[in-house]
PDB file of C-alpha atoms in Angstrom:
ATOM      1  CA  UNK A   1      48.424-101.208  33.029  1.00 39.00           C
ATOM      2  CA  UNK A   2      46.103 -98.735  35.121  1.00 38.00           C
ATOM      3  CA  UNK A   3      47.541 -96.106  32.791  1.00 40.00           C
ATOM      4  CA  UNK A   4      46.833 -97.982  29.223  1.00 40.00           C
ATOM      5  CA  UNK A   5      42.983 -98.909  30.802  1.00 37.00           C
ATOM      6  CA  UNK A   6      42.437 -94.824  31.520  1.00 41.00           C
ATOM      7  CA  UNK A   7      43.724 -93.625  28.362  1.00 46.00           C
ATOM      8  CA  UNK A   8      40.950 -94.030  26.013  1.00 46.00           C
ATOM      9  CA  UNK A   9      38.762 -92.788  28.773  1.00 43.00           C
ATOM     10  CA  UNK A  10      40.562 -89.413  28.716  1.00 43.00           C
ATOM     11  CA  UNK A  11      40.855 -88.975  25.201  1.00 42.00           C
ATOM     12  CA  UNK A  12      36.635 -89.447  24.810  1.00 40.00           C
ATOM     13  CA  UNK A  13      36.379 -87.326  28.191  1.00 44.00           C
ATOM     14  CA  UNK A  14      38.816 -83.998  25.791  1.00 44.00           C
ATOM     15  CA  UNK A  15      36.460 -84.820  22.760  1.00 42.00           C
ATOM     16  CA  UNK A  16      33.465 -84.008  24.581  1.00 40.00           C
ATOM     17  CA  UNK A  17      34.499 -81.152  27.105  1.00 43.00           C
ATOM     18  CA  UNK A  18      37.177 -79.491  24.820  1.00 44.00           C
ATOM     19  CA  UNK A  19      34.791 -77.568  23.488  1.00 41.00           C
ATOM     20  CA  UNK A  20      32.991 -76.511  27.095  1.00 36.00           C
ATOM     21  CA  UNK A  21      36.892 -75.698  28.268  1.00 42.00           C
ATOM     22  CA  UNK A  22      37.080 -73.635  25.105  1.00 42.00           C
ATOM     23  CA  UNK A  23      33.380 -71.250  25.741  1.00 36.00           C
ATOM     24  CA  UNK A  24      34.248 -70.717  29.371  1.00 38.00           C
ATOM     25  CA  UNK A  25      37.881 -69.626  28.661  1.00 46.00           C
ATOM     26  CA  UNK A  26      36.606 -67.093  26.338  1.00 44.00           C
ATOM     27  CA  UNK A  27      32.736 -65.958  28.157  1.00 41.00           C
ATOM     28  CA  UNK A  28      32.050 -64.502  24.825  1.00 46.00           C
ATOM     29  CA  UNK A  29      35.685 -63.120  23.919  1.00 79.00           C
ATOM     30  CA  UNK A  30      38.479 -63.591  22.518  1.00 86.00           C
ATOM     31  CA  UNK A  31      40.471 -66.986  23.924  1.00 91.00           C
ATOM     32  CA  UNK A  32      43.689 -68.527  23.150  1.00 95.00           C
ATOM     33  CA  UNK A  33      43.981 -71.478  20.695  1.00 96.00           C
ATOM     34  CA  UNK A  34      45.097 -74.532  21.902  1.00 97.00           C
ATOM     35  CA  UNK A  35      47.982 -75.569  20.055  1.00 97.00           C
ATOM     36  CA  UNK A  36      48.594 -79.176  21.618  1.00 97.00           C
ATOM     37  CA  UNK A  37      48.178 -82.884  20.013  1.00 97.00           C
ATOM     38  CA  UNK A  38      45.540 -85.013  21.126  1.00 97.00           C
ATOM     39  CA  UNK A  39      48.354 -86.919  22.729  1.00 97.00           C
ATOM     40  CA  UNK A  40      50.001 -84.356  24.991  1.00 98.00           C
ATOM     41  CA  UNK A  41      46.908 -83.033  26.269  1.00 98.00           C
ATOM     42  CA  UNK A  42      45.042 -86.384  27.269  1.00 98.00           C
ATOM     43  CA  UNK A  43      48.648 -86.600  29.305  1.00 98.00           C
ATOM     44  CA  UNK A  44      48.246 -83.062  30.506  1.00 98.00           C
ATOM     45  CA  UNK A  45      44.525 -83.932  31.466  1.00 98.00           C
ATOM     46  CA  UNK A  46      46.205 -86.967  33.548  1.00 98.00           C
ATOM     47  CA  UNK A  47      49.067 -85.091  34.682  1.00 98.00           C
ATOM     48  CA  UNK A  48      46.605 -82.075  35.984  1.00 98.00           C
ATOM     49  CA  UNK A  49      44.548 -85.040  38.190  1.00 98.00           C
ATOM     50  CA  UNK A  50      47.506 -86.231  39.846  1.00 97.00           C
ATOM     51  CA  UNK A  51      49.192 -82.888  40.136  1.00 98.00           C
ATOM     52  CA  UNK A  52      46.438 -81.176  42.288  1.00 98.00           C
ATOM     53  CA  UNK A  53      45.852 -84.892  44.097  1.00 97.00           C
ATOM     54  CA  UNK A  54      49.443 -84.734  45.432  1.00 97.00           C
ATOM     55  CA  UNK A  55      48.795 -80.681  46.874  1.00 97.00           C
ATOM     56  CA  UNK A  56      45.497 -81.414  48.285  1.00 97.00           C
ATOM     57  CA  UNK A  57      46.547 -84.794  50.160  1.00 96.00           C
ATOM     58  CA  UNK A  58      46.352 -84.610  53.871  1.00 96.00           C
ATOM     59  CA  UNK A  59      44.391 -81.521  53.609  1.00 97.00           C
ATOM     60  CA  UNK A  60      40.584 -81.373  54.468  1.00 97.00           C
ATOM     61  CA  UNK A  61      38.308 -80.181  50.778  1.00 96.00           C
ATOM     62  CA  UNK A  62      37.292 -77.183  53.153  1.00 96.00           C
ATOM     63  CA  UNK A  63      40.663 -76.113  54.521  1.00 97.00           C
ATOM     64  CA  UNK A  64      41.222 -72.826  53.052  1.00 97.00           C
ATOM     65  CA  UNK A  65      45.066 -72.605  50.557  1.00 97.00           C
ATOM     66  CA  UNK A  66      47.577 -71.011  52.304  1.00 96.00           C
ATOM     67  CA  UNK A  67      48.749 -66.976  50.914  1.00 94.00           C
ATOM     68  CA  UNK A  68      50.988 -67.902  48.553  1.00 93.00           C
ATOM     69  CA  UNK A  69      49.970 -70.970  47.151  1.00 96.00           C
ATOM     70  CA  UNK A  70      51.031 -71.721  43.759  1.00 96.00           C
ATOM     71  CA  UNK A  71      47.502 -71.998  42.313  1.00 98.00           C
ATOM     72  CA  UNK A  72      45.158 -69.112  42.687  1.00 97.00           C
ATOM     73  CA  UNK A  73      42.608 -71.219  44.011  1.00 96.00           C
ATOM     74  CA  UNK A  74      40.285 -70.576  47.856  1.00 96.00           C
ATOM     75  CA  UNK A  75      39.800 -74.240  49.185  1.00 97.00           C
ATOM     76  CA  UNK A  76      41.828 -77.677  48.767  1.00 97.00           C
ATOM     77  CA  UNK A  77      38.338 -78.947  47.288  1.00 97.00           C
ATOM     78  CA  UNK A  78      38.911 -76.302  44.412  1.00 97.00           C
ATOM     79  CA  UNK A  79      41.586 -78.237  42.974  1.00 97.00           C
ATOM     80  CA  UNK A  80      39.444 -81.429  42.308  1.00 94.00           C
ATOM     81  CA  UNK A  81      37.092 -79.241  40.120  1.00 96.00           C
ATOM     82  CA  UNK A  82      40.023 -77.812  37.767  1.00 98.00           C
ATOM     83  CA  UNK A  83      40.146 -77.569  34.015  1.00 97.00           C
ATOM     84  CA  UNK A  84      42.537 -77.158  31.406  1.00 97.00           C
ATOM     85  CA  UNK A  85      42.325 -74.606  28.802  1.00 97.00           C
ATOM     86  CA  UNK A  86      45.208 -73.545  25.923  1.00 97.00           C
ATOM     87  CA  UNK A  87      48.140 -75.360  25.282  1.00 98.00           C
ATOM     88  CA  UNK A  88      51.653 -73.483  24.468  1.00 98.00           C
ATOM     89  CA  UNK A  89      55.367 -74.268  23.888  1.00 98.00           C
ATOM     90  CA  UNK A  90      57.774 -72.215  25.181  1.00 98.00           C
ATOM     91  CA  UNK A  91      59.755 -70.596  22.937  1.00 98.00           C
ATOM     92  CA  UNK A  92      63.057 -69.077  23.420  1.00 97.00           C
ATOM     93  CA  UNK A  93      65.627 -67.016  21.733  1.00 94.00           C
ATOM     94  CA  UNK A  94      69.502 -67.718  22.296  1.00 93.00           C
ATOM     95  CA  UNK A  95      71.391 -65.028  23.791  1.00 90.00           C
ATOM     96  CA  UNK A  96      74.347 -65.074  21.312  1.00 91.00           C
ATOM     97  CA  UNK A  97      71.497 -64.914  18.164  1.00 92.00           C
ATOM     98  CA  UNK A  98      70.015 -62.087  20.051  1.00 92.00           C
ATOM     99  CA  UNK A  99      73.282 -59.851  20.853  1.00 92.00           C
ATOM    100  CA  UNK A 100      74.582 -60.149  17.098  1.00 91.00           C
ATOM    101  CA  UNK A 101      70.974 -59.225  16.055  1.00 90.00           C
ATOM    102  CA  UNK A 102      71.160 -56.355  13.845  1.00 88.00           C
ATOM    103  CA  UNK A 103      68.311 -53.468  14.722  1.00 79.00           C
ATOM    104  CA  UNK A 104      66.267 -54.704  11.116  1.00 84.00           C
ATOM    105  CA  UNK A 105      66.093 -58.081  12.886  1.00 87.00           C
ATOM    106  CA  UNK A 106      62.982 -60.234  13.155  1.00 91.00           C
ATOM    107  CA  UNK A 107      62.687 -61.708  16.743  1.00 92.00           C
ATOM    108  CA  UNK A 108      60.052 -63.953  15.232  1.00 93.00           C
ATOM    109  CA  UNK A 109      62.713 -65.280  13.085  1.00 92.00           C
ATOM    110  CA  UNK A 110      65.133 -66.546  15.589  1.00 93.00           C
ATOM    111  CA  UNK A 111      62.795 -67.475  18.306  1.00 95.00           C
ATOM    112  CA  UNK A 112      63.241 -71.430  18.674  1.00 96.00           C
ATOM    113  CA  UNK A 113      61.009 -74.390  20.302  1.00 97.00           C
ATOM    114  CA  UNK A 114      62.160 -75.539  23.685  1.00 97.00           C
ATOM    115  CA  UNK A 115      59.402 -78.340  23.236  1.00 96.00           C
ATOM    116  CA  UNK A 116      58.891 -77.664  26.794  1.00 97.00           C
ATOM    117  CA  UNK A 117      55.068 -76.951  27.383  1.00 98.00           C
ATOM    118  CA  UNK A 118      52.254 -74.983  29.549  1.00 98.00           C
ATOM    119  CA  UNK A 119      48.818 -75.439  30.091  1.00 98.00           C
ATOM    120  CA  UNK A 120      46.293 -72.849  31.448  1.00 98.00           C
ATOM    121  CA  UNK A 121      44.530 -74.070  34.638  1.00 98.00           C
ATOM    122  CA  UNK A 122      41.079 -72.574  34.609  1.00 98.00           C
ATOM    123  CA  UNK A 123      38.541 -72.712  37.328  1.00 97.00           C
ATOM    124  CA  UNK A 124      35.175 -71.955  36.121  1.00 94.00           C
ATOM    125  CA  UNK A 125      36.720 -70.504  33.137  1.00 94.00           C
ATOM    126  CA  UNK A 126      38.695 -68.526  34.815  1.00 96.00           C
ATOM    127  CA  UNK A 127      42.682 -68.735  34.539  1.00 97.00           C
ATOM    128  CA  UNK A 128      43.627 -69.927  38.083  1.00 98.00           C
ATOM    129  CA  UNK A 129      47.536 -71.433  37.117  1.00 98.00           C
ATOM    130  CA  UNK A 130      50.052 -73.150  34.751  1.00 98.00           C
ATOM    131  CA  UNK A 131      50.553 -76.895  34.146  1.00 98.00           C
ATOM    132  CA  UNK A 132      54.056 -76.987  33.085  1.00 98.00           C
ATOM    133  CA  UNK A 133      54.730 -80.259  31.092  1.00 98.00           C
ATOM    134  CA  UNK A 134      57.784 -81.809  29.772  1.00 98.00           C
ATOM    135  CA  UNK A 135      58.865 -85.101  27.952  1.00 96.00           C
ATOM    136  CA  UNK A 136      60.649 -87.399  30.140  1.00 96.00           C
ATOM    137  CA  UNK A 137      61.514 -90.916  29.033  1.00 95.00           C
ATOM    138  CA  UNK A 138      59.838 -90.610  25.860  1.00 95.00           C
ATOM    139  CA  UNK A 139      56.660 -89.682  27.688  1.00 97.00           C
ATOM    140  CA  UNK A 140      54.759 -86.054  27.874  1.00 98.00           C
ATOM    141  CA  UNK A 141      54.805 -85.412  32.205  1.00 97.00           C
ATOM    142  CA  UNK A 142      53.849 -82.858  34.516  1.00 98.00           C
ATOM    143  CA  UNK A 143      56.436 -81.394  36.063  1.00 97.00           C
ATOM    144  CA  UNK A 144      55.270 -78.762  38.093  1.00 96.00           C
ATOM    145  CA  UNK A 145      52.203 -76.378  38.357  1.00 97.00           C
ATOM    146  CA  UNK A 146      52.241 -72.417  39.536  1.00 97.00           C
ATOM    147  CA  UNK A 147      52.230 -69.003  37.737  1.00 96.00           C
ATOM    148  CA  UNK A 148      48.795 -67.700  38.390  1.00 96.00           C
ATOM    149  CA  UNK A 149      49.717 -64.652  38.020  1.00 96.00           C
ATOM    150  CA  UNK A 150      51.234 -65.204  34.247  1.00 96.00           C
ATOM    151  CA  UNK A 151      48.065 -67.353  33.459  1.00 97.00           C
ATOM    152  CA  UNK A 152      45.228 -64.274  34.290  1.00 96.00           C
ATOM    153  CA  UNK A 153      48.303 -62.132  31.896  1.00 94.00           C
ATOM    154  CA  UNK A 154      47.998 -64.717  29.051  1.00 95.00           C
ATOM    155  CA  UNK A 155      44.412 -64.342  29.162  1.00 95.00           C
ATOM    156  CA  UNK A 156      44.077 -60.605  29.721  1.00 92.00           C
ATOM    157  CA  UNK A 157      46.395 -60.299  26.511  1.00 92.00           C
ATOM    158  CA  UNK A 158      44.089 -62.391  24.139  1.00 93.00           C
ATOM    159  CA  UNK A 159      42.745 -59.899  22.424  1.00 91.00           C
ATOM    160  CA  UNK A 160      45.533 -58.444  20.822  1.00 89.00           C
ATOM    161  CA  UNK A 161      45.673 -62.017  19.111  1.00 90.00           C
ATOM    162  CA  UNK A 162      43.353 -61.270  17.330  1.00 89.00           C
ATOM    163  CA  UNK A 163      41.888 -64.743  16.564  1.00 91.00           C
ATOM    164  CA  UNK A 164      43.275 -66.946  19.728  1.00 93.00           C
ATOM    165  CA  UNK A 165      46.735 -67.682  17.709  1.00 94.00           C
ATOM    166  CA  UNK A 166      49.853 -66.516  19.241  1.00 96.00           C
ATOM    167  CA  UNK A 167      53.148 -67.472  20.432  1.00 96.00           C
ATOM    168  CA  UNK A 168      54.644 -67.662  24.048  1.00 97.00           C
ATOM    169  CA  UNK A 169      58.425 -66.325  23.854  1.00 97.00           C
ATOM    170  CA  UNK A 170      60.246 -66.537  26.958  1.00 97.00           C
ATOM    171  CA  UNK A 171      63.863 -64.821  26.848  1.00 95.00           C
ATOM    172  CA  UNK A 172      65.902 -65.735  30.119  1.00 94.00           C
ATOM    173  CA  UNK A 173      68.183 -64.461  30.132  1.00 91.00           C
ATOM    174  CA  UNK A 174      66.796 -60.900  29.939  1.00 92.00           C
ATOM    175  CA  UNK A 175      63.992 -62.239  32.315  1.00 92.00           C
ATOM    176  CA  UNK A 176      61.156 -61.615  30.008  1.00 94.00           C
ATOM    177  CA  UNK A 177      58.081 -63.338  28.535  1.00 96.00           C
ATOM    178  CA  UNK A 178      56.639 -62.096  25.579  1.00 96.00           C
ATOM    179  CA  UNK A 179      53.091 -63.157  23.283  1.00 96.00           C
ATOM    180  CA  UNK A 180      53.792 -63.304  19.446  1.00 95.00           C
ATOM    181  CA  UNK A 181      51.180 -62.121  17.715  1.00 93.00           C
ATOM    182  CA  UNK A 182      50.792 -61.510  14.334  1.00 83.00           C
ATOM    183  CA  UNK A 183      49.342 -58.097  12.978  1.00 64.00           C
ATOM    184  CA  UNK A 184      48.597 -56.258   9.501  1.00 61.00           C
ATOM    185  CA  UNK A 185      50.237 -57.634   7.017  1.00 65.00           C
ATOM    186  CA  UNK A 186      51.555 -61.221   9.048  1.00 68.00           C
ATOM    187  CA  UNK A 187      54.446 -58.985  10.477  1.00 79.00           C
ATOM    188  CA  UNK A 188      55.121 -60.325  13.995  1.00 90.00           C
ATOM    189  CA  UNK A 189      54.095 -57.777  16.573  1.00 91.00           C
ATOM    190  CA  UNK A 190      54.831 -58.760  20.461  1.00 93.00           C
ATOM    191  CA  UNK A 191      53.017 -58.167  23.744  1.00 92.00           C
ATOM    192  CA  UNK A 192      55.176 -57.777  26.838  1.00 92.00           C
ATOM    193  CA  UNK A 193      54.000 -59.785  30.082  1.00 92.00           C
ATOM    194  CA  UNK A 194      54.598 -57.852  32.885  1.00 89.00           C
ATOM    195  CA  UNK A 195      58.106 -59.654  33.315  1.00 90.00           C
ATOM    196  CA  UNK A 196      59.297 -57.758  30.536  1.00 90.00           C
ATOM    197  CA  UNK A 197      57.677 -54.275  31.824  1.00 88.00           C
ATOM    198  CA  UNK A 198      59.560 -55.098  35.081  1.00 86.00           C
ATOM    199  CA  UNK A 199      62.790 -55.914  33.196  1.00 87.00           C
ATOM    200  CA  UNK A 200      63.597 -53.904  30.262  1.00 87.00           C
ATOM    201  CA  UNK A 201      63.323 -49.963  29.311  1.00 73.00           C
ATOM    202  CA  UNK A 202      60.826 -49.362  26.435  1.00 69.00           C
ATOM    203  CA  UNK A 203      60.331 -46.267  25.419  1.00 58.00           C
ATOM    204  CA  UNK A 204      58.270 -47.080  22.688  1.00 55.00           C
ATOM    205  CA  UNK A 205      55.987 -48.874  25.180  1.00 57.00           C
ATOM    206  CA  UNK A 206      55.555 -45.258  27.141  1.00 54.00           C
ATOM    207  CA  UNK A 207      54.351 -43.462  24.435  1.00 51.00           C
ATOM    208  CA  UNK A 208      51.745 -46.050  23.602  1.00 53.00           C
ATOM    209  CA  UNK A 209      48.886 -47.868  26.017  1.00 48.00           C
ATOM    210  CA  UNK A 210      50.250 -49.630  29.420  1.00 54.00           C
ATOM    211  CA  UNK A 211      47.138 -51.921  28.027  1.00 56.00           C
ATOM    212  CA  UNK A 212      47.638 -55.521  28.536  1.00 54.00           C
ATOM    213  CA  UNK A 213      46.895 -55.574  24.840  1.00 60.00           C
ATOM    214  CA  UNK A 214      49.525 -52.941  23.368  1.00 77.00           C
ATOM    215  CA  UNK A 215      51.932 -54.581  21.120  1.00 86.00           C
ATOM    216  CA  UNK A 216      55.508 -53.668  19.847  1.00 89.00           C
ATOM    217  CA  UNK A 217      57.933 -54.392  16.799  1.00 89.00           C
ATOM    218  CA  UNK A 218      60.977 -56.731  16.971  1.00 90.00           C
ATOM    219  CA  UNK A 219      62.822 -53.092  16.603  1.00 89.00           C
ATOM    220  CA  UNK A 220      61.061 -51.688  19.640  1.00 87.00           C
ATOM    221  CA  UNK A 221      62.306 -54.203  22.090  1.00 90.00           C
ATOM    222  CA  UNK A 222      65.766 -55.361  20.319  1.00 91.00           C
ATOM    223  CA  UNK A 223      67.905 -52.636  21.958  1.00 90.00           C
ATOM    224  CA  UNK A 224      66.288 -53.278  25.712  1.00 90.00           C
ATOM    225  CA  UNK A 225      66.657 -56.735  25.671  1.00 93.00           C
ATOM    226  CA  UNK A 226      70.220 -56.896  24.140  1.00 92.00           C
ATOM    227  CA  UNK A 227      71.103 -54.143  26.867  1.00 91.00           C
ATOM    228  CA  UNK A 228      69.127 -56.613  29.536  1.00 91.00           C
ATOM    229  CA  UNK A 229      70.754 -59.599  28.369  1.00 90.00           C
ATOM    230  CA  UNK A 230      74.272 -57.631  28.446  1.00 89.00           C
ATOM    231  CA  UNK A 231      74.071 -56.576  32.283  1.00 86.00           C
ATOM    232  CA  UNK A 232      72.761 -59.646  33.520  1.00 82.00           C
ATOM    233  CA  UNK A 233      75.667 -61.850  32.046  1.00 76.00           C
ATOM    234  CA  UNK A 234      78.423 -59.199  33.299  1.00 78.00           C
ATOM    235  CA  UNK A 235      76.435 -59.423  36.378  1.00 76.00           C
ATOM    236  CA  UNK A 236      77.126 -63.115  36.546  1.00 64.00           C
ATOM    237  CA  UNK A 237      80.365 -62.423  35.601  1.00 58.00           C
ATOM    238  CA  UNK A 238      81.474 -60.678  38.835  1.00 57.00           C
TER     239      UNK A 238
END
């Protein structure tokens, strides 16, 4: 019942400071479209509260996080102040589609929809976290918060959007994230997080800016993450 009662209250509170969240994400730049219902973020707005109310309990506002603390924030008092900024599924591609890929191949093309989602945490406008969010029971639910590091990424990466419209591709099993951007002509172009950097050879990436902004073709990173994919199931083979 408490739940029903606040639920109107949220949705009026994301009418009136969506667009605040929005200006301070971008501080005059490019930001990253929300691509979220009304629905799933007034339950991300909820599931944010609650999230930082269970880290902070038992701690003092004042008490300094510990190193290592899954939100990039300096006090437990930080957390009450947080606000939520884009919205993104996570999109995968299955590793069988992927290894029978031929070189032509559009990644954009077989990327699927986990309907699993993230949220940037922002403090301040700036990104400070994730708010990962899944549907449980018929219901959108938190179900975990972290990745500071990947959030100030997501940001950084913005302006090779272009316009704040992208897609977040997130390939497992070659333990790589990529943004899906779209660039002359609506041909998909990608921007490798550092996960991918870390995980996969790109030559093409060498020759061209270590920018968090440079983007590649599907026929750039096919042969790197096939070979990735490749040695990490023989891997988990032996």
């Amino acid at each position: 019942m408490r739940t029903a009662l606040l639920a109107p209250a949220i949705v009026l509170a994301l009418l009136a400071a969506a667009p605040l969240a929005a200006s301070a994400q971008s501080a005059g730049k490019i930001a990253l479209r929300d691509q979220s219902t009304l629905g799933l973020r007034a339950a991300a707005e909820l599931g944010l509260r609650t999230t930082m109310q269970d880290m902070a309990r038992g701690h003092a506002a004042g008490e300094r996080v510990p190193a290592g603390f899954p939100i990039a924030a300096a006090t437990y008092g930080d957390l009450r102040a947080l606000t939520l900024g884009a919205g993104f599924e996570i999109h995968t591609v299955d590793p069988a589609a992927l290894m029978y890929a031929k070189g032509d191949a559009d990644l954009s093309r077989i990327a699927r929809g986990t309907n699993t989602w993230k949220f940037v945490v922002l403090s301040a406008g700036k990104p400070v976290g994730l708010l990962d969010m899944d549907r449980i029971d018929g219901r959108w639910q938190a179900v975990g918060a972290g990745g500071a590091a990947l959030a100030a990424d997501l940001v950084a990466a913005a302006p090779a959007t272009g316009d704040g419209s992208f897609r977040f591709v997130r390939i497992y099993q070659a333990a790589s994230d990529l943004i899906e951007v779209r660039g002359a002509g609506q041909r998909s172009r990608f921007v490798p997080m550092p996960s991918a950097r870390r995980s996969l050879a790109l030559p093409a990436l060498a020759a061209k800016s270590a920018a968090a902004s440079a983007t590649l073709d599907s026929q750039d990173l096919l042969p790197a993450l096939q070979a990735a994919v490749r040695g990490n199931l023989q891997r988990g083979q032996r």
